[in-house]
Coordinates of C-alpha atoms in Angstrom, one line a residue:
Chain A
M1 CA 0.0 -0.1 0.0
R2 CA 3.0 2.3 0.9
L3 CA 3.7 2.2 -2.9
Q4 CA 0.3 1.5 -4.4
I5 CA -1.5 4.6 -3.0
P6 CA 1.2 7.5 -4.4
L7 CA 1.4 5.4 -8.0
A8 CA -2.6 5.6 -7.9
I9 CA -2.5 9.4 -7.3
I10 CA 0.2 9.7 -10.0
L11 CA -1.8 7.9 -12.6
V12 CA -5.0 10.0 -11.9
M13 CA -3.3 13.4 -11.8
G14 CA -1.4 12.4 -15.0
I15 CA -4.2 11.6 -17.1
F16 CA -6.1 14.7 -15.8
T17 CA -3.4 16.9 -16.3
L18 CA -3.2 15.3 -20.2
V19 CA -6.9 15.6 -20.4
T20 CA -6.8 19.5 -19.6
A21 CA -4.9 19.9 -22.5
F22 CA -7.6 19.0 -25.0
I23 CA -10.8 19.9 -22.8
P24 CA -11.1 23.5 -22.2
A25 CA -14.5 23.3 -20.4
K26 CA -14.9 25.5 -17.2
P27 CA -15.3 22.6 -14.8
I28 CA -12.0 21.0 -15.7
A29 CA -10.2 24.3 -16.0
D30 CA -11.3 25.0 -12.4
V31 CA -10.4 21.9 -10.9
N32 CA -7.1 22.3 -12.8
Q33 CA -6.6 25.8 -11.4
L34 CA -7.4 24.4 -7.9
L35 CA -4.7 21.8 -8.3
R36 CA -2.2 24.5 -9.2
N37 CA -3.0 26.2 -5.9
W38 CA -2.6 23.2 -3.9
Y39 CA 0.6 23.0 -5.7
I40 CA 1.6 26.7 -4.7
G41 CA 0.6 25.9 -1.2
I42 CA 2.8 22.8 -1.0
I43 CA 5.8 24.9 -2.4
T44 CA 5.3 27.4 0.2
F45 CA 5.4 24.9 3.2
F46 CA 8.5 23.4 1.5
I47 CA 10.5 26.8 1.9
F48 CA 10.2 26.5 5.7
L49 CA 11.5 22.9 5.4
G50 CA 14.2 24.2 3.1
T51 CA 15.0 27.2 5.4
F52 CA 15.2 24.7 8.5
N53 CA 17.4 22.4 6.8
L54 CA 19.7 25.2 5.8
A55 CA 19.9 26.3 9.4
R56 CA 20.2 23.0 10.9
V57 CA 23.1 21.9 8.4
N58 CA 24.9 25.2 9.3
I59 CA 24.5 24.8 13.0
N60 CA 26.1 21.4 12.9
K61 CA 28.8 22.9 11.1
I62 CA 29.6 25.6 13.6
K63 CA 29.1 22.9 16.5
R64 CA 31.4 20.5 15.3
R65 CA 33.9 23.1 14.2
R66 CA 34.1 21.9 10.7
R67 CA 36.3 23.4 8.1
D68 CA 35.2 26.7 6.9
W69 CA 32.8 26.8 9.7
G70 CA 33.1 30.6 9.6
Y71 CA 31.0 30.9 6.4
S72 CA 28.2 29.1 8.2
F73 CA 28.2 31.8 11.0
I74 CA 28.1 34.8 8.4
L75 CA 25.4 32.8 6.4
L76 CA 23.0 32.3 9.6
G77 CA 23.7 36.0 10.6
C78 CA 22.6 37.3 7.2
L79 CA 19.5 34.8 7.1
A80 CA 18.6 35.8 10.7
L81 CA 18.9 39.4 9.9
M82 CA 16.8 39.1 6.5
L83 CA 14.0 37.0 8.3
F84 CA 13.9 39.9 11.1
L85 CA 13.7 42.7 8.4
G86 CA 11.3 40.7 6.2
F87 CA 8.8 40.1 9.1
Y88 CA 8.9 42.7 11.6
K89 CA 6.5 45.1 10.0
G90 CA 4.4 42.5 8.1
R91 CA 3.4 43.3 4.6
A92 CA 4.9 46.6 4.8
S93 CA 8.3 45.5 5.0
T94 CA 8.3 44.7 1.5
E95 CA 7.6 48.2 0.4
E96 CA 10.3 50.3 -1.2
G97 CA 12.5 52.2 1.0
Q98 CA 12.3 49.6 3.7
P99 CA 15.4 48.2 5.0
F100 CA 14.8 44.5 3.6
M101 CA 14.3 45.9 0.2
Y102 CA 17.1 48.2 0.6
L103 CA 19.2 45.2 1.6
Y104 CA 17.6 43.1 -1.6
F105 CA 18.2 46.0 -4.1
N106 CA 21.8 47.2 -2.8
V107 CA 23.4 43.8 -1.6
Q108 CA 21.6 40.7 -2.9
F109 CA 20.7 42.2 -6.5
P110 CA 24.4 43.4 -7.1
L111 CA 25.8 40.1 -5.9
G112 CA 23.6 38.3 -8.3
A113 CA 24.5 40.5 -11.2
T114 CA 28.2 40.0 -10.2
M115 CA 28.1 36.4 -10.5
Y116 CA 26.2 36.8 -13.8
S117 CA 28.8 39.1 -15.3
L118 CA 31.3 36.3 -14.9
L119 CA 29.6 34.7 -17.8
A120 CA 31.4 37.3 -20.1
F121 CA 34.6 35.8 -19.2
F122 CA 33.5 32.2 -19.2
V123 CA 32.2 32.7 -22.7
T124 CA 35.6 34.2 -23.8
S125 CA 37.5 31.3 -22.2
A126 CA 35.0 28.7 -23.6
S127 CA 35.1 30.0 -27.1
F128 CA 38.7 29.8 -27.4
R129 CA 38.7 26.1 -26.6
A130 CA 35.7 25.3 -28.9
F131 CA 37.0 27.2 -32.0
R132 CA 40.4 25.6 -32.2
A133 CA 40.5 24.1 -35.6
R134 CA 41.5 20.4 -34.7
N135 CA 39.5 18.7 -37.6
K136 CA 37.3 19.4 -40.2
E137 CA 34.3 19.6 -38.1
A138 CA 35.7 22.1 -35.9
L139 CA 37.1 24.2 -38.9
C140 CA 33.4 24.3 -40.0
L141 CA 32.4 25.5 -36.5
L142 CA 35.0 28.1 -36.4
L143 CA 34.1 29.4 -39.9
A144 CA 30.3 29.6 -38.9
A145 CA 31.4 31.4 -35.6
V146 CA 33.6 34.0 -37.5
I147 CA 30.7 34.8 -39.9
I148 CA 28.0 35.3 -37.3
M149 CA 30.3 37.3 -35.2
L150 CA 31.0 39.6 -38.3
G151 CA 27.5 39.7 -39.1
R152 CA 26.4 40.9 -35.9
V153 CA 28.9 43.8 -35.6
P154 CA 29.1 47.2 -37.5
V155 CA 32.8 46.4 -38.5
G156 CA 31.5 43.2 -40.3
T157 CA 29.3 45.2 -42.7
A158 CA 32.1 47.6 -43.2
I159 CA 34.2 44.7 -44.3
W160 CA 31.6 43.1 -46.4
K161 CA 28.1 44.0 -47.0
G162 CA 27.0 40.3 -47.3
F163 CA 28.0 39.2 -43.9
P164 CA 24.5 40.1 -42.1
S165 CA 22.5 38.2 -44.8
V166 CA 24.8 34.9 -44.4
T167 CA 24.7 35.3 -40.8
E168 CA 20.8 35.2 -41.2
W169 CA 20.8 32.3 -43.5
I170 CA 23.1 30.4 -41.2
M171 CA 21.0 31.2 -38.2
N172 CA 17.4 30.7 -39.8
Y173 CA 18.5 27.5 -41.8
P174 CA 21.1 25.1 -40.7
N175 CA 21.0 26.2 -37.2
A176 CA 17.2 26.2 -36.9
A177 CA 17.1 22.9 -38.3
A178 CA 19.7 21.6 -35.7
K179 CA 17.7 23.0 -32.9
R180 CA 14.4 21.9 -34.1
G181 CA 15.7 18.4 -34.4
I182 CA 16.8 18.2 -31.1
S183 CA 13.8 19.9 -29.8
L184 CA 11.6 17.2 -31.7
G185 CA 13.8 14.4 -29.8
I186 CA 13.2 16.3 -26.6
D187 CA 9.5 16.4 -26.8
L188 CA 9.2 12.5 -27.8
G189 CA 11.4 11.9 -24.9
L190 CA 9.1 14.0 -22.7
I191 CA 6.0 12.2 -23.7
S192 CA 7.8 8.8 -23.1
M193 CA 9.2 9.9 -19.7
A194 CA 5.6 11.2 -18.7
L195 CA 4.1 8.0 -19.8
R196 CA 6.7 5.9 -17.6
M197 CA 5.8 8.1 -14.7
I198 CA 2.0 8.0 -15.1
L199 CA 2.1 4.4 -15.6
G200 CA 4.4 3.9 -12.4
I201 CA 7.4 2.5 -14.7
E202 CA 9.8 5.3 -13.8
R203 CA 9.7 5.6 -9.9
S204 CA 13.3 5.9 -9.0
Y205 CA 12.2 8.4 -6.3
M206 CA 10.0 6.3 -4.5
Q207 CA 10.9 2.3 -4.2
Chain B
M1 CA 30.9 86.6 -32.9
K2 CA 27.4 86.6 -33.7
L3 CA 27.9 83.5 -35.6
L4 CA 29.6 81.9 -32.5
V5 CA 26.6 83.2 -30.3
A6 CA 23.9 81.8 -33.0
I7 CA 25.8 78.4 -32.9
Y8 CA 26.0 78.2 -29.3
V9 CA 22.4 79.1 -28.6
A10 CA 21.6 76.6 -31.4
I11 CA 23.6 73.8 -29.4
V12 CA 22.3 74.6 -25.9
S13 CA 18.7 74.6 -27.3
L14 CA 19.4 71.2 -29.1
V15 CA 20.6 69.9 -25.6
L16 CA 17.5 71.3 -23.8
F17 CA 15.3 69.7 -26.1
D18 CA 17.1 66.7 -25.9
V19 CA 16.8 66.4 -22.1
G20 CA 13.1 67.5 -22.5
L21 CA 13.4 70.9 -20.8
I22 CA 12.0 72.6 -24.1
Q23 CA 9.3 70.6 -25.4
A24 CA 7.9 70.4 -28.9
D25 CA 4.2 71.2 -29.3
T26 CA 3.3 67.4 -30.4
H27 CA -0.3 68.1 -29.2
T28 CA -2.8 67.1 -32.0
P29 CA -4.6 70.1 -33.2
A30 CA -8.3 70.0 -32.3
E31 CA -10.6 68.4 -35.0
P32 CA -11.8 71.0 -37.5
D33 CA -15.6 71.7 -37.4
S34 CA -15.9 69.7 -40.7
V35 CA -14.6 66.5 -39.2
K36 CA -17.5 64.2 -38.1
I37 CA -17.4 60.8 -36.2
F38 CA -19.8 58.2 -37.4
P39 CA -20.7 55.3 -35.5
P40 CA -19.4 51.9 -36.3
K41 CA -21.8 49.0 -37.0
I42 CA -21.7 45.7 -35.0
T43 CA -21.9 42.8 -37.6
A44 CA -21.8 39.8 -35.4
L45 CA -21.3 38.5 -31.8
K46 CA -20.0 35.0 -31.8
D47 CA -18.8 32.6 -29.3
T48 CA -14.9 32.4 -29.0
P49 CA -14.5 29.0 -30.3
N50 CA -12.5 26.4 -28.4
D51 CA -12.6 28.0 -24.9
A52 CA -14.2 27.4 -21.5
G53 CA -17.5 29.4 -22.4
T54 CA -16.0 32.7 -21.1
S55 CA -15.3 34.7 -24.2
I56 CA -17.4 36.3 -26.8
D57 CA -16.1 37.6 -30.3
I58 CA -17.4 41.1 -31.1
L59 CA -17.1 42.1 -34.8
W60 CA -18.2 45.2 -36.3
E61 CA -17.8 47.4 -39.5
L62 CA -15.2 50.2 -39.0
S63 CA -16.8 53.8 -38.9
P64 CA -16.8 55.5 -42.2
S65 CA -15.0 58.4 -40.5
E66 CA -11.9 56.1 -40.8
S67 CA -11.8 56.6 -44.4
L68 CA -13.7 60.2 -44.9
F69 CA -11.2 61.6 -42.0
P70 CA -8.2 59.8 -41.6
G71 CA -6.7 60.2 -38.2
A72 CA -10.0 61.4 -36.9
I73 CA -10.8 58.3 -34.8
I74 CA -8.4 57.2 -31.9
E75 CA -9.9 54.1 -30.6
Y76 CA -13.1 51.9 -30.3
Q77 CA -14.5 51.5 -26.7
I78 CA -16.6 48.4 -26.2
F79 CA -19.4 48.3 -23.7
R80 CA -21.5 45.5 -22.3
A81 CA -24.6 44.9 -20.5
S82 CA -26.8 42.3 -19.2
S83 CA -29.8 43.7 -20.8
P84 CA -30.6 46.5 -23.3
E85 CA -32.1 48.7 -20.7
S86 CA -29.4 48.2 -18.0
T87 CA -26.2 50.2 -17.5
F88 CA -23.4 49.7 -20.3
E89 CA -20.1 49.0 -18.6
R90 CA -16.7 49.5 -20.6
V91 CA -15.1 46.1 -21.2
G92 CA -12.2 47.1 -23.5
A93 CA -10.6 49.3 -26.3
V94 CA -8.9 48.9 -29.3
P95 CA -7.0 51.2 -31.6
A96 CA -8.5 52.6 -34.8
G97 CA -8.5 50.2 -37.9
V98 CA -9.2 47.2 -35.6
S99 CA -12.5 45.8 -36.2
K100 CA -12.9 42.9 -33.5
F101 CA -12.4 42.3 -29.6
S102 CA -12.8 39.2 -27.6
D103 CA -14.6 39.9 -24.1
G104 CA -13.0 37.4 -22.1
G105 CA -15.1 38.0 -18.9
T106 CA -18.4 36.3 -19.9
E107 CA -20.3 33.4 -18.1
P108 CA -21.2 30.7 -20.2
G109 CA -24.9 30.6 -21.5
K110 CA -25.7 34.0 -20.2
P111 CA -27.0 36.8 -22.7
Y112 CA -25.1 39.9 -23.0
W113 CA -25.7 43.0 -25.2
Y114 CA -23.0 45.2 -26.6
K115 CA -22.3 48.7 -28.3
V116 CA -19.3 49.9 -29.6
V117 CA -18.2 53.7 -29.7
A118 CA -15.8 55.2 -31.9
V119 CA -14.0 57.9 -30.0
G120 CA -12.2 60.9 -31.6
D121 CA -10.4 63.8 -30.1
S122 CA -13.5 65.9 -28.9
Q123 CA -16.4 63.5 -30.4
Q124 CA -17.7 60.2 -30.1
A125 CA -20.2 58.0 -31.9
A126 CA -21.8 54.5 -30.3
S127 CA -23.3 52.1 -32.5
E128 CA -26.6 50.4 -32.3
I129 CA -26.9 48.1 -29.3
A130 CA -26.5 44.5 -30.6
G131 CA -27.5 41.3 -28.8
P132 CA -28.2 39.0 -27.1
G133 CA -24.7 37.1 -27.5
K134 CA -23.9 34.1 -25.6
S135 CA -20.9 32.4 -24.9
V136 CA -21.0 28.4 -24.8
M137 CA -18.6 26.0 -23.0
Q138 CA -16.6 23.7 -25.4
W139 CA -15.8 20.2 -24.2
F140 CA -13.0 19.7 -27.1
D141 CA -10.6 22.2 -28.3
R142 CA -11.0 21.4 -32.0
R143 CA -7.6 22.9 -32.8
R144 CA -5.7 20.3 -31.1
K145 CA -7.4 17.1 -32.8
G146 CA -4.2 16.4 -35.0
V147 CA -2.1 16.6 -31.9
L148 CA -4.4 14.2 -29.8
V149 CA -4.1 11.7 -32.8
F150 CA -0.2 11.9 -32.6
V151 CA -0.3 11.9 -28.7
I152 CA -2.3 8.4 -28.7
L153 CA -0.2 7.2 -31.5
I154 CA 3.0 7.7 -29.5
C155 CA 1.6 6.3 -26.3
T156 CA 0.4 3.4 -28.2
L157 CA 3.9 2.7 -29.7
I158 CA 5.4 3.0 -26.6
A159 CA 2.9 0.7 -24.6
V160 CA 3.3 -2.0 -27.4
F161 CA 7.1 -1.8 -27.0
I162 CA 6.8 -2.1 -23.4
E163 CA 5.0 -5.2 -23.9
V164 CA 7.1 -6.6 -26.6
A165 CA 10.5 -5.8 -24.2
K166 CA 8.6 -7.7 -21.6
A167 CA 8.3 -10.6 -23.8
K168 CA 11.9 -10.2 -25.0
K169 CA 13.1 -10.3 -21.2
G170 CA 15.4 -7.4 -22.1
K171 CA 17.1 -8.9 -25.1
M172 CA 16.1 -5.6 -27.1
F173 CA 18.8 -3.5 -28.8
L174 CA 19.4 0.0 -27.5
R175 CA 22.3 2.2 -28.6
H176 CA 25.0 2.3 -25.9
L177 CA 26.0 5.6 -25.1
P178 CA 29.7 6.3 -24.0
V179 CA 28.6 8.6 -21.2
F180 CA 27.2 5.4 -19.2
D181 CA 30.9 4.1 -19.2
A182 CA 31.8 7.7 -18.4
I183 CA 29.7 7.8 -15.1
D184 CA 31.6 4.7 -13.7
E185 CA 34.9 6.2 -14.8
A186 CA 34.2 9.3 -13.2
I187 CA 33.0 7.9 -9.9
G188 CA 35.9 5.5 -9.8
R189 CA 38.6 8.3 -10.4
A190 CA 37.0 10.3 -7.5
T191 CA 37.2 7.0 -5.3
E192 CA 40.8 6.6 -6.3
M193 CA 41.7 10.3 -5.5
G194 CA 39.8 10.2 -2.4
K195 CA 37.5 13.1 -3.2
K196 CA 34.1 13.8 -3.5
V197 CA 31.6 13.5 -6.3
L198 CA 29.4 16.6 -7.0
Y199 CA 25.7 16.1 -8.4
I200 CA 23.6 19.2 -9.4
M201 CA 20.1 18.7 -10.3
G202 CA 19.5 22.0 -12.1
Q203 CA 17.2 25.0 -11.5
S204 CA 14.0 23.6 -11.8
D205 CA 11.6 21.8 -9.0
V206 CA 10.1 18.5 -9.2
D207 CA 7.2 19.7 -11.4
D208 CA 10.0 19.9 -14.2
P209 CA 10.4 16.2 -16.1
Q210 CA 14.3 16.9 -16.4
T211 CA 14.3 17.1 -12.4
V212 CA 12.7 13.7 -12.5
A213 CA 14.8 12.5 -15.2
S214 CA 17.9 13.7 -13.4
M215 CA 16.3 11.8 -10.3
S216 CA 16.8 8.5 -12.0
I217 CA 20.2 9.2 -12.9
L218 CA 21.1 10.2 -9.2
A219 CA 19.9 7.0 -8.0
R220 CA 22.5 5.0 -10.3
V221 CA 25.2 7.8 -9.4
A222 CA 24.2 7.2 -5.5
E223 CA 24.2 3.4 -5.9
K224 CA 27.9 3.5 -7.2
T225 CA 29.0 6.0 -4.9
A226 CA 27.6 4.0 -2.0
A227 CA 29.4 0.6 -3.4
Y228 CA 32.6 2.5 -4.0
G229 CA 32.5 4.2 -0.7
T230 CA 32.8 7.8 -2.0
K231 CA 31.3 10.9 -0.7
L232 CA 28.4 12.2 -2.7
D233 CA 27.5 15.8 -2.4
V234 CA 24.0 17.4 -3.6
P235 CA 23.2 21.0 -3.2
C236 CA 19.7 21.7 -4.1
V237 CA 17.7 24.7 -5.3
W238 CA 14.6 23.5 -4.3
P239 CA 13.3 22.0 -0.8
M240 CA 10.8 19.8 -2.8
A241 CA 13.5 18.3 -4.9
M242 CA 16.0 18.1 -2.0
S243 CA 13.2 15.9 -0.2
M244 CA 12.9 13.8 -3.2
A245 CA 16.8 13.4 -3.8
R246 CA 17.0 12.3 -0.4
E247 CA 14.6 9.3 -0.7
T248 CA 16.4 8.4 -3.8
V249 CA 19.7 8.4 -2.5
K250 CA 18.5 6.6 0.5
E251 CA 17.1 3.8 -1.7
S252 CA 20.0 3.6 -3.7
F253 CA 22.5 2.9 -0.5
L254 CA 20.0 0.4 0.6
R255 CA 20.2 -1.4 -2.6
A256 CA 23.9 -1.1 -2.7
G257 CA 24.0 -2.6 0.8
K258 CA 25.2 0.2 2.6
P259 CA 22.4 1.8 4.7
D260 CA 24.6 3.3 7.5
A261 CA 26.8 5.0 5.0
Y262 CA 23.9 7.3 4.0
K263 CA 24.2 10.9 5.3
E264 CA 21.1 12.9 5.0
D265 CA 23.1 16.1 5.3
D266 CA 25.1 15.5 2.2
I267 CA 21.9 16.3 0.3
Y268 CA 21.1 19.9 1.5
Y269 CA 19.0 23.0 0.6
L270 CA 21.3 25.8 -0.7
T271 CA 19.1 28.7 -2.0
S272 CA 16.5 29.3 -4.6
D273 CA 18.1 32.4 -5.7
Q274 CA 19.7 31.4 -9.1
F275 CA 22.9 33.3 -9.0
G276 CA 23.2 32.8 -5.2
Y277 CA 23.0 29.1 -5.7
V278 CA 25.8 29.5 -8.5
A279 CA 27.9 31.3 -5.8
G280 CA 27.3 28.4 -3.3
V281 CA 28.2 25.8 -5.7
D282 CA 31.2 27.5 -7.1
G283 CA 32.5 27.8 -3.6
V284 CA 32.0 24.1 -3.1
M285 CA 33.9 23.4 -6.3
M286 CA 36.8 25.8 -5.4
R287 CA 37.1 24.6 -1.6
D288 CA 36.5 21.0 -2.1
R289 CA 37.7 20.4 -5.6
P290 CA 35.5 17.4 -6.4
A291 CA 37.0 14.8 -8.8
A292 CA 33.7 14.3 -10.6
N293 CA 30.8 16.9 -11.4
F294 CA 27.5 16.1 -12.6
Y295 CA 25.1 18.5 -14.1
L296 CA 21.9 17.1 -15.0
G297 CA 18.5 18.6 -15.2
A298 CA 17.2 22.0 -16.4
F299 CA 19.8 24.7 -16.7
Y300 CA 19.8 28.3 -17.5
A301 CA 22.4 31.1 -17.7
E302 CA 24.3 29.2 -15.0
S303 CA 25.3 26.4 -17.1
L304 CA 28.7 27.8 -18.5
I305 CA 29.7 29.4 -15.1
F306 CA 29.3 25.8 -13.4
A307 CA 31.0 24.0 -16.3
E308 CA 33.9 26.6 -16.5
T309 CA 34.6 26.6 -12.7
G310 CA 34.5 22.5 -12.9
Y311 CA 37.2 22.8 -15.8
T312 CA 39.6 25.0 -13.9
T313 CA 39.4 22.6 -10.9
G314 CA 40.2 19.6 -13.2
A315 CA 37.2 17.6 -12.5
I316 CA 35.6 15.2 -14.8
Q317 CA 32.7 16.6 -15.9
I318 CA 29.2 15.1 -17.2
A319 CA 26.4 17.0 -18.3
G320 CA 22.8 16.7 -19.6
T321 CA 20.1 18.8 -20.3
A322 CA 17.0 19.2 -22.6
M323 CA 17.5 23.1 -22.7
V324 CA 18.7 23.7 -26.3
D325 CA 20.1 27.1 -25.8
Q326 CA 22.5 25.7 -23.0
L327 CA 23.7 22.4 -24.7
P328 CA 26.5 24.2 -26.5
F329 CA 27.9 25.2 -23.6
F330 CA 27.9 21.9 -21.8
V331 CA 29.2 20.6 -25.0
V332 CA 32.2 22.8 -25.2
A333 CA 33.2 22.8 -21.4
C334 CA 32.5 19.2 -20.2
D335 CA 33.9 15.8 -21.1
Y336 CA 30.5 14.1 -21.8
T337 CA 27.0 15.4 -22.5
L338 CA 23.6 14.0 -22.9
I339 CA 21.9 15.8 -25.6
G340 CA 18.1 16.6 -25.3
E341 CA 16.2 13.3 -25.2
E342 CA 19.2 11.3 -24.2
L343 CA 18.9 12.9 -20.6
Y344 CA 15.3 11.3 -20.4
A345 CA 16.4 8.1 -21.7
A346 CA 19.6 7.6 -19.7
G347 CA 17.8 6.8 -16.5
A348 CA 15.7 4.1 -18.1
S349 CA 18.7 2.9 -19.9
L350 CA 20.9 2.6 -16.6
S351 CA 18.3 0.8 -14.7
G352 CA 18.5 -2.0 -17.4
D353 CA 14.8 -2.7 -16.7
P354 CA 13.2 -4.2 -19.9
I355 CA 10.2 -2.4 -19.5
Q356 CA 11.8 1.0 -19.4
I357 CA 14.0 -0.1 -22.3
G358 CA 10.8 -0.8 -24.2
S359 CA 9.5 2.5 -23.7
I360 CA 12.8 3.9 -25.3
R361 CA 12.3 1.9 -27.9
G362 CA 8.9 3.0 -28.7
Q363 CA 10.0 6.5 -28.4
D364 CA 12.6 5.8 -31.2
I365 CA 9.9 4.3 -33.4
A366 CA 7.7 7.6 -32.8
K367 CA 10.6 9.5 -34.1
A368 CA 11.1 7.6 -37.2
I369 CA 7.4 8.2 -37.9
F370 CA 8.1 12.1 -37.4
F371 CA 10.7 11.9 -39.7
F372 CA 8.9 10.4 -42.4
Y373 CA 6.0 12.6 -41.6
I374 CA 8.4 15.7 -42.2
I375 CA 9.7 14.3 -45.5
A376 CA 6.1 13.7 -46.8
G377 CA 5.0 16.9 -45.4
V378 CA 8.0 18.9 -47.5
V379 CA 7.2 16.8 -50.8
L380 CA 3.2 17.3 -50.4
K381 CA 4.0 21.2 -49.9
L382 CA 6.1 21.3 -52.8
A383 CA 3.1 19.7 -54.7
G384 CA 0.9 22.6 -53.4
I385 CA -0.9 20.1 -50.8
N386 CA -1.0 21.9 -47.5
W387 CA -2.9 19.3 -45.6
L388 CA 0.0 17.5 -43.7
E389 CA 1.3 20.9 -42.8
T390 CA -2.0 22.2 -41.1
L391 CA -2.4 19.1 -39.1
L392 CA -0.4 19.8 -36.3
R393 CA -1.0 23.5 -36.1
L394 CA -2.5 25.0 -33.2
D395 CA -3.8 28.3 -34.4

């Protein structure tokens, strides 16, 4: 029963979700919306679980003086501060100008943007490795990349006016064809995976 | 000197104009007396097809003023009432030149009356009241009948091949991917080096099939790490995925006969913030230097940051995602990559379960059918027949 009941729920919900894609009728759409609301409720509950887990793992790390335990101390301090600032004024805490939002926009947001900006350097280093012409295929890749880069910047047009149109052709035909081929495979794999889950064949997460 | 002053004044004026301190008079002049706004004429009130019965399409003939006095009409406002005598409420507006509006706030079966008002700069003219119009609830979205046929076909194929695989008891051929051997190789290397294995499930929660696919690969990876006695580190983005991953790893350790080696804290929640998570995982990579990194699931902009950081630490890297735009990054920076559908198939293939392998064979046959469908579609299109092209179109 420990296995059968969850599998039965998956079967019913899986078939119901599939049906909602083809039946627009209001009663079905309403039940679908209700289920989505339940899912949001469950996610909200799990956020508490996640926060609790984060605190427990880091408290244990400090207690046992594991390597780099100082970082855990900083993390818990920041977590406690943000929780306090987020709750102490209720909903008003998330209004503009409040300390919670001030820290969000002036600390967390720039830190995230800094991590994102690393991409520029990583794209350069990855491109340097990818575009080495070691064989015929790599040479094709290199040529295509050079043409596309030149077709997307003004200096490319200054060298030869045809670069933008060649770039468009590469993007619209060979590139789009390859992407659609992969997407088609992905969608079929997705259907197969969903069917395995609905039928209870794929259940590595609850054996 | 005068010339210089004139140039100076011109430049300053241009700058002030640019920053908006001097504003050009862009106000449209009032309508001349000769301009007259004529009313539009409602031609039809139709139920919006293939919906939940909550929308009515209103169609009208454009006001003659549009052609007589170009630019005189600014917009058409649509008003609705539950009877011709009751107060009309505005339900929306469309710009001049548009002669259709879908009112998405109706109740199925209830009658509604409408009027459309042509609005000019200082005048407006309302159409005659039209009605009643009713919205009707639909029980089947006819636009999707082609898709339904294909879904049934694919599901049937998969179900048939699952039965065939059962009958053949797992003797069905399936292409062996080099990445399957690489998983063992990577875990073996981590064991020899005495370092841990890092497993990233991507940015999505358990409602994304990619996360579920990743979970089934995690089951095999965890089983191997348990058998070899290697530490497995799984930082999670979503708490629900963390709970699921814990169950998966626990079961794998049980299967490997090492339930005591399972440590719950090795699968932990980090943060749900995208780049906060990136910073945390990069920190783990740089401090602990795992010997093998697995990136399997749904990834966004962080894919290359992970892969390049892992590359600098010298780890064996195995990636897989169905996010088409992130695939090139993984292909460039990782040692092995599961491309698109291979991510979904990997768990089933690694399990060796004949039923799961049968489902992949069914999927491959469906792919072959799509291949011939595309070729037939192109040939028919060239011959001027559009039937196959429109069969799967949703609009």
